[in-house]
Coordinates of C-alpha atoms and ligand atoms in Angstrom, one line a residue:
M26 CA 124.0 68.3 -125.7
K27 CA 120.6 68.7 -126.9
R28 CA 117.9 69.6 -124.2
R29 CA 115.3 66.9 -123.8
S30 CA 112.3 69.0 -122.8
W31 CA 111.5 72.5 -123.0
A32 CA 110.2 74.7 -120.3
E33 CA 108.7 78.4 -120.4
P34 CA 111.6 81.0 -120.5
W35 CA 109.7 82.8 -117.3
K36 CA 108.3 82.3 -113.9
I37 CA 105.5 83.5 -112.4
K38 CA 105.1 86.9 -110.2
M39 CA 101.5 87.5 -109.8
I40 CA 98.5 85.1 -110.0
E41 CA 94.9 85.7 -110.6
P42 CA 92.5 82.9 -108.5
I43 CA 90.0 81.3 -110.7
A44 CA 87.3 79.2 -109.2
M45 CA 85.6 75.4 -110.0
S46 CA 82.0 75.7 -110.3
T47 CA 79.4 72.8 -110.1
R48 CA 77.7 71.0 -112.8
E49 CA 74.3 72.7 -111.8
Q50 CA 75.8 76.2 -111.6
R51 CA 77.5 75.4 -115.1
E52 CA 74.1 74.2 -116.2
A53 CA 72.2 77.1 -115.2
A54 CA 75.3 79.7 -116.6
I55 CA 75.4 78.1 -120.3
R56 CA 71.1 78.2 -120.4
E57 CA 71.5 81.7 -119.6
A58 CA 74.1 82.2 -121.9
G59 CA 72.1 80.7 -124.9
Y60 CA 74.7 77.8 -125.3
N61 CA 76.9 80.4 -126.9
T62 CA 80.3 80.3 -125.0
F63 CA 80.8 84.0 -125.9
L64 CA 77.7 85.0 -123.9
L65 CA 79.0 83.2 -120.5
R66 CA 80.4 85.5 -117.8
S67 CA 84.4 84.8 -117.3
E68 CA 83.5 84.3 -113.4
D69 CA 81.9 81.1 -114.5
V70 CA 84.7 80.0 -116.4
Y71 CA 87.3 77.7 -115.1
I72 CA 90.0 77.5 -117.7
D73 CA 89.5 79.8 -120.5
L74 CA 90.3 78.8 -124.0
L75 CA 87.9 81.0 -125.8
T76 CA 90.6 82.8 -127.5
D77 CA 94.3 83.9 -127.5
S78 CA 93.2 87.4 -128.2
G79 CA 94.0 90.2 -125.7
T80 CA 94.4 87.4 -123.1
T81 CA 98.3 87.5 -122.9
A82 CA 100.1 87.9 -119.6
M83 CA 102.3 90.9 -119.8
S84 CA 105.9 90.7 -118.8
D85 CA 107.3 92.8 -115.7
R86 CA 109.0 94.9 -118.6
Q87 CA 105.8 95.7 -120.4
W88 CA 104.1 96.7 -117.1
S89 CA 106.8 98.9 -116.2
A90 CA 106.3 100.6 -119.9
L91 CA 102.9 101.4 -118.9
M92 CA 104.2 104.2 -116.8
L93 CA 106.1 105.9 -119.4
G94 CA 103.1 106.4 -121.6
D95 CA 103.4 110.0 -123.2
E96 CA 99.4 110.7 -123.4
A97 CA 100.2 114.0 -125.7
Y98 CA 97.3 114.4 -128.0
A99 CA 99.7 114.6 -131.1
G100 CA 103.1 113.8 -131.5
S101 CA 103.2 111.4 -128.6
R102 CA 106.8 110.3 -127.8
S103 CA 105.1 106.6 -127.4
Y104 CA 104.2 106.4 -131.1
Y105 CA 107.4 107.2 -132.3
K106 CA 108.9 104.3 -130.0
L107 CA 105.9 102.0 -131.3
A108 CA 106.9 103.1 -135.1
D109 CA 110.6 102.1 -134.6
A110 CA 109.9 98.6 -133.0
V111 CA 107.2 98.1 -135.8
H112 CA 109.9 99.1 -138.3
D113 CA 112.8 97.1 -136.7
V114 CA 111.1 94.0 -136.2
Y115 CA 108.6 93.9 -139.3
G116 CA 110.4 96.1 -141.6
Y117 CA 107.4 98.4 -142.3
E118 CA 108.1 102.2 -143.0
E119 CA 104.9 103.2 -142.2
L120 CA 102.6 102.8 -139.1
I121 CA 99.1 103.5 -138.6
P122 CA 98.2 102.6 -135.2
T123 CA 94.4 101.2 -134.3
H124 CA 92.5 100.0 -131.6
Q125 CA 92.8 96.5 -132.6
G126 CA 93.1 94.2 -135.8
R127 CA 89.6 95.1 -137.5
G128 CA 90.1 98.4 -137.3
A129 CA 93.2 98.2 -139.5
E130 CA 91.1 95.8 -141.6
H131 CA 88.5 98.4 -142.0
L132 CA 91.0 101.2 -143.1
L133 CA 92.8 98.9 -145.7
S134 CA 89.6 97.8 -147.1
Q135 CA 88.1 101.4 -147.6
I136 CA 91.1 102.6 -149.3
L137 CA 91.9 99.9 -151.6
I138 CA 88.3 98.1 -152.3
E139 CA 85.9 99.7 -155.1
P140 CA 82.5 98.0 -155.2
G141 CA 82.7 95.1 -157.6
D142 CA 86.3 94.2 -156.7
V143 CA 87.5 90.8 -155.7
I144 CA 89.8 90.0 -152.8
P145 CA 91.2 86.5 -153.0
G146 CA 92.6 85.1 -149.9
N147 CA 93.9 82.2 -148.0
M148 CA 90.6 80.7 -146.1
Y149 CA 89.0 83.6 -144.7
F150 CA 88.9 85.4 -141.3
T151 CA 85.6 86.5 -139.9
T152 CA 86.1 90.4 -139.3
T153 CA 88.8 90.5 -142.5
R154 CA 86.0 89.0 -144.9
F155 CA 83.2 91.3 -143.1
H156 CA 85.2 94.5 -143.6
Q157 CA 86.0 93.4 -147.6
E158 CA 82.4 92.9 -148.2
Y159 CA 81.5 95.9 -146.2
A160 CA 83.5 97.9 -148.7
G161 CA 81.7 96.5 -151.8
G162 CA 84.2 93.5 -152.4
T163 CA 84.0 89.8 -152.9
F164 CA 86.1 87.4 -151.1
V165 CA 87.5 84.1 -153.0
D166 CA 89.1 81.4 -151.2
V167 CA 92.4 80.4 -152.8
I168 CA 94.0 78.3 -150.1
V169 CA 95.3 74.8 -150.9
D170 CA 92.9 72.2 -150.9
E171 CA 94.7 70.4 -147.9
A172 CA 93.7 73.1 -145.7
H173 CA 89.9 71.8 -145.9
V174 CA 91.2 68.1 -144.6
P175 CA 91.7 68.0 -141.0
E176 CA 93.2 64.3 -141.2
S177 CA 96.1 65.6 -143.9
D178 CA 99.5 66.2 -141.9
Y179 CA 100.5 68.8 -144.9
P180 CA 103.0 70.9 -143.3
F181 CA 101.9 74.3 -144.8
K182 CA 98.1 74.4 -144.9
G183 CA 98.2 77.9 -145.1
N184 CA 99.5 78.0 -148.3
I185 CA 97.9 79.8 -151.7
D186 CA 97.3 77.6 -154.4
L187 CA 99.0 79.5 -157.2
D188 CA 96.6 77.8 -159.7
K189 CA 93.5 79.1 -157.9
L190 CA 95.1 82.6 -157.6
R191 CA 95.7 82.8 -161.3
A192 CA 92.1 81.4 -162.4
V193 CA 90.5 84.3 -160.1
V194 CA 92.9 86.9 -161.9
N195 CA 92.2 85.7 -165.2
E196 CA 88.4 85.8 -164.7
H197 CA 88.3 89.1 -163.4
G198 CA 91.3 90.8 -164.8
A199 CA 94.2 92.1 -162.5
D200 CA 92.5 95.7 -162.3
R201 CA 89.5 94.3 -160.3
V202 CA 91.8 92.5 -158.0
P203 CA 93.2 95.2 -155.5
Y204 CA 95.1 93.0 -153.5
V205 CA 95.7 89.4 -152.4
S206 CA 94.6 89.0 -148.6
F207 CA 97.5 86.7 -147.2
E208 CA 97.0 85.6 -143.7
T209 CA 100.4 84.3 -142.6
N210 CA 99.0 81.8 -139.9
V211 CA 95.5 80.9 -141.0
N212 CA 93.4 81.0 -138.0
M213 CA 90.2 79.2 -139.4
A214 CA 92.4 76.1 -140.6
G215 CA 93.5 75.6 -137.3
G216 CA 96.6 78.0 -136.9
Q217 CA 98.2 76.7 -140.0
P218 CA 101.3 78.3 -141.5
A219 CA 102.1 79.2 -145.0
S220 CA 105.8 78.4 -146.1
M221 CA 108.4 81.1 -147.0
A222 CA 108.6 79.5 -150.8
N223 CA 104.7 80.5 -151.2
L224 CA 104.8 83.8 -149.9
R225 CA 107.7 84.4 -152.1
E226 CA 106.1 82.7 -155.1
V227 CA 102.6 84.5 -154.3
Y228 CA 104.5 88.2 -154.2
E229 CA 106.3 87.7 -157.5
Y230 CA 103.2 86.7 -159.4
C231 CA 101.4 89.6 -157.7
R232 CA 104.2 92.2 -158.6
A233 CA 104.4 91.0 -162.3
N234 CA 100.4 91.9 -162.2
G235 CA 100.3 94.9 -160.4
I236 CA 98.5 93.5 -157.8
Y237 CA 99.4 94.4 -153.7
V238 CA 99.9 91.6 -151.3
M239 CA 98.6 92.5 -148.0
L240 CA 99.4 90.1 -145.0
D241 CA 97.3 89.4 -142.0
A242 CA 100.4 89.2 -139.7
T243 CA 98.6 88.7 -136.7
R244 CA 100.2 85.3 -136.0
A245 CA 103.2 85.8 -138.6
L246 CA 105.6 85.0 -135.5
E247 CA 103.9 81.4 -135.1
T248 CA 104.8 80.8 -138.8
A249 CA 108.1 81.9 -138.3
F250 CA 108.4 79.2 -135.8
F251 CA 107.0 76.5 -138.1
I252 CA 109.3 77.8 -141.1
Q253 CA 112.2 77.3 -138.9
Q254 CA 110.9 73.6 -137.8
R255 CA 110.0 72.3 -141.2
E256 CA 111.2 74.4 -144.4
A257 CA 114.7 73.4 -145.8
G258 CA 117.1 76.3 -145.5
Y259 CA 115.8 78.2 -142.4
E260 CA 116.5 75.5 -139.5
D261 CA 119.6 77.6 -138.5
K262 CA 118.0 81.1 -138.8
S263 CA 116.7 83.2 -136.1
I264 CA 112.9 83.7 -135.7
A265 CA 113.5 87.6 -135.8
E266 CA 115.4 86.8 -139.2
I267 CA 112.5 84.6 -140.6
L268 CA 109.8 87.4 -139.6
R269 CA 111.4 89.8 -141.3
E270 CA 111.8 87.7 -144.1
I271 CA 108.2 87.0 -144.6
C272 CA 107.2 90.5 -144.3
T273 CA 109.6 91.5 -147.4
Y274 CA 106.9 89.6 -149.3
S275 CA 104.5 92.2 -148.8
D276 CA 103.3 95.7 -149.4
G277 CA 102.0 95.9 -146.0
A278 CA 100.1 94.3 -142.9
T279 CA 97.2 94.4 -140.7
M280 CA 98.1 93.4 -137.1
S281 CA 95.8 92.4 -134.6
S282 CA 98.6 93.3 -131.7
K283 CA 96.4 91.1 -129.2
K284 CA 98.1 88.0 -130.3
D285 CA 102.0 87.6 -131.2
N286 CA 102.6 91.1 -129.6
L287 CA 101.7 90.1 -126.3
V288 CA 99.3 93.2 -125.1
N289 CA 95.8 93.0 -124.0
I290 CA 94.7 95.6 -127.0
G291 CA 96.0 97.3 -130.0
G292 CA 96.6 96.7 -133.5
F293 CA 98.0 98.5 -136.6
L294 CA 98.3 98.9 -140.1
A295 CA 101.6 99.0 -141.6
V296 CA 102.4 99.9 -145.1
R297 CA 105.4 100.7 -147.5
D298 CA 104.0 103.1 -149.6
P299 CA 103.9 106.8 -148.3
D300 CA 100.8 107.5 -150.7
L301 CA 98.8 104.4 -149.1
A302 CA 99.9 105.5 -145.6
R303 CA 98.5 109.2 -146.4
Q304 CA 95.1 107.8 -147.4
A305 CA 94.8 105.4 -144.6
R306 CA 95.7 108.3 -142.1
S307 CA 93.3 110.8 -143.5
L308 CA 90.5 108.2 -142.7
L309 CA 92.1 107.3 -139.5
V310 CA 91.6 110.7 -138.1
A311 CA 87.7 109.9 -138.6
F312 CA 87.6 106.4 -137.5
E313 CA 90.0 106.2 -134.8
G314 CA 91.9 109.0 -133.6
L315 CA 94.9 111.4 -134.4
H316 CA 97.5 109.6 -136.5
T317 CA 100.2 109.5 -133.4
Y318 CA 97.7 107.2 -131.3
G319 CA 95.4 106.0 -133.5
G320 CA 93.2 103.8 -131.3
M321 CA 95.6 103.5 -128.6
S322 CA 96.7 105.4 -125.5
G323 CA 100.1 106.4 -125.2
R324 CA 100.5 103.7 -122.4
D325 CA 99.1 101.1 -124.7
M326 CA 101.7 102.2 -127.3
E327 CA 104.4 101.7 -124.9
A328 CA 103.9 98.3 -123.5
L329 CA 103.0 97.1 -127.3
A330 CA 106.4 98.5 -128.3
V331 CA 107.9 96.1 -125.5
G332 CA 106.0 93.3 -126.6
I333 CA 107.1 93.4 -129.9
R334 CA 110.6 93.3 -129.1
E335 CA 110.1 91.0 -126.6
M336 CA 108.3 88.3 -128.7
V337 CA 111.5 87.9 -130.8
A338 CA 114.1 88.6 -128.4
T339 CA 114.8 85.3 -127.9
D340 CA 113.5 81.9 -129.7
D341 CA 112.7 80.3 -126.7
H342 CA 109.5 82.4 -126.4
V343 CA 107.9 81.0 -129.1
R344 CA 109.6 77.7 -128.8
S345 CA 107.4 77.4 -125.5
R346 CA 104.1 79.1 -126.6
V347 CA 103.7 76.6 -129.8
G348 CA 105.4 73.6 -127.4
Q349 CA 102.4 74.3 -125.1
V350 CA 99.6 74.0 -127.9
Q351 CA 101.2 71.0 -129.2
Y352 CA 101.3 69.3 -125.7
L353 CA 97.8 69.7 -125.5
G354 CA 97.2 68.4 -129.2
R355 CA 99.2 65.2 -128.1
L356 CA 97.4 64.5 -125.0
L357 CA 94.0 64.5 -127.4
D358 CA 95.8 62.6 -130.1
E359 CA 96.7 60.0 -128.2
A360 CA 93.3 59.5 -126.5
G361 CA 91.7 59.2 -130.1
V362 CA 90.0 62.3 -130.2
P363 CA 89.9 63.7 -133.9
I364 CA 91.9 67.1 -134.1
V365 CA 93.0 69.1 -137.1
H366 CA 96.4 67.9 -138.1
P367 CA 99.1 69.2 -137.7
T368 CA 98.4 71.1 -134.5
G369 CA 98.6 74.5 -135.3
G370 CA 100.3 77.7 -133.5
H371 CA 97.5 79.1 -131.2
G372 CA 95.1 76.3 -130.3
V373 CA 93.9 72.9 -130.9
F374 CA 90.9 72.3 -133.1
I375 CA 88.5 69.4 -132.5
D376 CA 86.8 68.1 -135.5
A377 CA 83.2 68.3 -134.2
S378 CA 81.6 67.0 -137.2
K379 CA 83.6 63.5 -136.7
L380 CA 83.3 63.6 -133.3
L381 CA 79.4 64.1 -132.9
D382 CA 78.8 62.0 -136.6
H383 CA 75.2 61.6 -135.2
L384 CA 74.6 65.6 -135.7
P385 CA 74.1 67.0 -139.4
Q386 CA 75.8 70.2 -139.8
D387 CA 72.7 72.3 -139.7
H388 CA 72.4 70.9 -136.1
L389 CA 75.4 73.0 -135.4
P390 CA 77.7 70.3 -134.1
A391 CA 80.5 72.5 -133.0
Q392 CA 78.6 75.0 -131.1
A393 CA 76.7 71.9 -129.2
L394 CA 80.3 70.5 -128.7
A395 CA 81.7 73.6 -127.2
A396 CA 78.6 73.9 -124.9
A397 CA 79.1 70.1 -123.7
I398 CA 82.8 70.7 -122.8
Y399 CA 81.9 73.7 -120.7
L400 CA 79.0 71.7 -119.1
D401 CA 81.7 69.1 -118.4
S402 CA 84.3 70.9 -116.9
G403 CA 84.0 74.9 -116.9
V404 CA 86.8 75.0 -119.8
R405 CA 85.5 77.3 -122.4
G406 CA 86.2 76.9 -126.2
M407 CA 84.9 78.3 -129.3
E408 CA 82.6 77.4 -132.3
R409 CA 84.5 77.7 -135.5
G410 CA 82.0 76.1 -138.3
I411 CA 78.8 76.7 -139.5
V412 CA 77.9 79.6 -137.3
S413 CA 80.9 81.5 -137.5
A414 CA 80.8 81.2 -141.3
G415 CA 77.6 83.1 -141.6
R416 CA 75.3 83.6 -144.6
D417 CA 76.0 84.3 -148.1
P418 CA 75.4 88.1 -148.3
E419 CA 73.7 87.6 -151.7
T420 CA 71.8 84.5 -151.3
G421 CA 71.0 84.7 -147.6
K422 CA 71.4 81.2 -147.0
N423 CA 73.7 79.4 -144.3
R424 CA 77.5 78.7 -145.8
H425 CA 78.4 75.2 -145.0
P426 CA 82.0 75.6 -144.4
K427 CA 83.8 72.1 -145.0
L428 CA 85.6 72.2 -141.4
E429 CA 83.1 72.3 -138.5
L430 CA 85.7 72.8 -135.5
V431 CA 85.7 73.5 -131.6
R432 CA 89.0 75.7 -131.0
L433 CA 90.5 75.6 -128.0
T434 CA 92.5 78.6 -128.1
I435 CA 95.7 79.1 -125.6
P436 CA 96.3 82.4 -124.1
R437 CA 99.9 83.5 -124.3
R438 CA 102.2 83.0 -121.0
V439 CA 98.7 82.4 -119.0
Y440 CA 98.0 78.6 -118.1
T441 CA 100.4 75.8 -117.0
Q442 CA 100.9 72.2 -118.4
S443 CA 98.4 71.0 -115.5
H444 CA 95.7 73.1 -117.0
M445 CA 96.3 71.5 -120.1
D446 CA 96.0 68.1 -118.5
V447 CA 92.5 69.0 -117.0
T448 CA 91.5 70.2 -120.2
A449 CA 92.5 67.3 -121.9
E450 CA 90.6 65.0 -119.4
S451 CA 87.5 66.9 -119.8
V452 CA 87.4 66.8 -123.8
I453 CA 88.1 63.1 -123.4
Q454 CA 85.0 62.4 -121.1
V455 CA 82.6 64.3 -123.4
A456 CA 84.0 62.3 -126.3
E457 CA 83.2 59.0 -124.4
E458 CA 79.8 60.4 -123.7
R459 CA 79.1 61.6 -127.2
D460 CA 76.0 60.1 -128.0
T461 CA 74.4 62.2 -125.4
V462 CA 75.2 65.5 -127.0
K463 CA 72.0 67.1 -128.7
G464 CA 72.1 69.5 -131.5
L465 CA 71.3 73.0 -131.4
E466 CA 69.0 75.5 -133.1
F467 CA 69.1 79.3 -133.2
T468 CA 66.6 81.4 -131.1
Y469 CA 68.3 84.6 -131.9
E470 CA 70.8 85.5 -134.8
P471 CA 72.2 88.9 -135.2
E472 CA 72.9 90.2 -139.1
Q473 CA 76.5 90.7 -138.9
L474 CA 79.4 88.4 -137.4
R475 CA 76.5 86.2 -135.6
F476 CA 78.6 83.7 -133.6
F477 CA 79.3 86.3 -131.1
Q478 CA 75.9 87.1 -130.0
S479 CA 73.6 84.4 -131.3
R480 CA 71.4 82.3 -128.9
F481 CA 70.5 78.6 -129.0
R482 CA 68.5 76.2 -127.8
P483 CA 68.9 72.2 -127.9
I484 CA 67.0 70.6 -130.4
P485 CA 63.8 68.9 -128.7
D486 CA 63.7 65.2 -129.4
Ligands
PLP15 C1 93.8 86.2 -138.2 C2 93.0 87.2 -137.5 N1 92.9 88.4 -138.1 C3 91.9 89.1 -137.7 C4 91.6 89.3 -136.2 C5 90.9 90.5 -136.0 O1 91.6 91.3 -134.8 P1 91.0 91.9 -133.6 O2 90.2 91.1 -132.9 O3 92.3 92.5 -133.1 O4 90.1 93.0 -134.1 C6 92.1 88.4 -135.8 C7 91.2 88.1 -134.3 O5 90.9 87.2 -133.7 C8 92.6 87.1 -136.2 O6 92.5 85.9 -135.5

């Protein structure tokens, strides 16, 4: 008999107390943080949905593995264990460990991009695009149009539009396109997956044109789950098999292990071509560390090796992970709060431009909504809209992304269903009082990745 409900495939062994604050305390805290949820102290936060990055609860097996870390400067046993885990689960032969995902993006961009090159990708991710531009390249978005439409229920909003990709290659020439940057699960679009058919088609096209395909495999596990649920022919395959197949349609991948891989810090670049690996390793020693630890300690590599195997050991893990995200999405949907559809893999994305339709995009509706939700309940989310999109490096003008979202991102194995209930109640309360939410303006704007450290104030009446 098919089970009616799912529950987490683990039980809680250790807890970390969190405290509820008063409205006055939260008013002071958000003012001090310049209305930027990134600048709040975590002890002022009740339920922390800022990010699913590095916020995972590790398992008892991972904590035990920490004790086995081999901290040798060169030739650490833990490195070889990690390389075996990456090879067995993702299929890549060459492992370059980095301190986190952006370290891998930096190396990849430096070895493959020449000034003037063009890098097509599906939507963009902040740090990924930064490193592509930093290396002298220009990012071009080739994601399907549906990805920009929050109401669309298209099942694979992470897909690359082959016509858009062909047009970019025809315009610039294949020799100016070193690789396609393919995010397997598109964070900025709401945690949306690509389909296996699309991954295969893009890879075949690129191979025929001498262009590499480099995955951002940060949340490829969650995409494997959506493929199993939604794509014909995959319903009876295991998550482990689907994940391996995803990676076969690529020449390498960057990875922020702080997500799918169930650790608090770490990442890697993995490739098939030994010559690319050689180039990456020669930069690795300058920017991260020796090639057998890169940016990680031996114990971090041990916990990561266990996390990589654990995430695919049973399909129940990812089913309950995405199931919890979908539970929160359903609560908000039922209350009529506009969210990105279908609910993605790592969080629920609220359509701030629709909810706060009295605010123009230049009044930073998503930033204002994230601050309002924090004020209501101490639940911390994050802006993913005009502030995150930054300025065009050529014109210096604000980019105006089509999506103006607040992301409520769910850490893995950390919060219970009751925390999701409290979160939903708070968002619904703010939605009921939406007219009272005022727009914001910058009081400080850093030059790079401004969303992390910008400060704001309410626009005076
Ligand atoms: C899709 C994606 N790529 C890359 C990164 C960067 O990884 P890290 O934060 O480990 O540097 C992130 C982090 O949030 C991400 O979500």
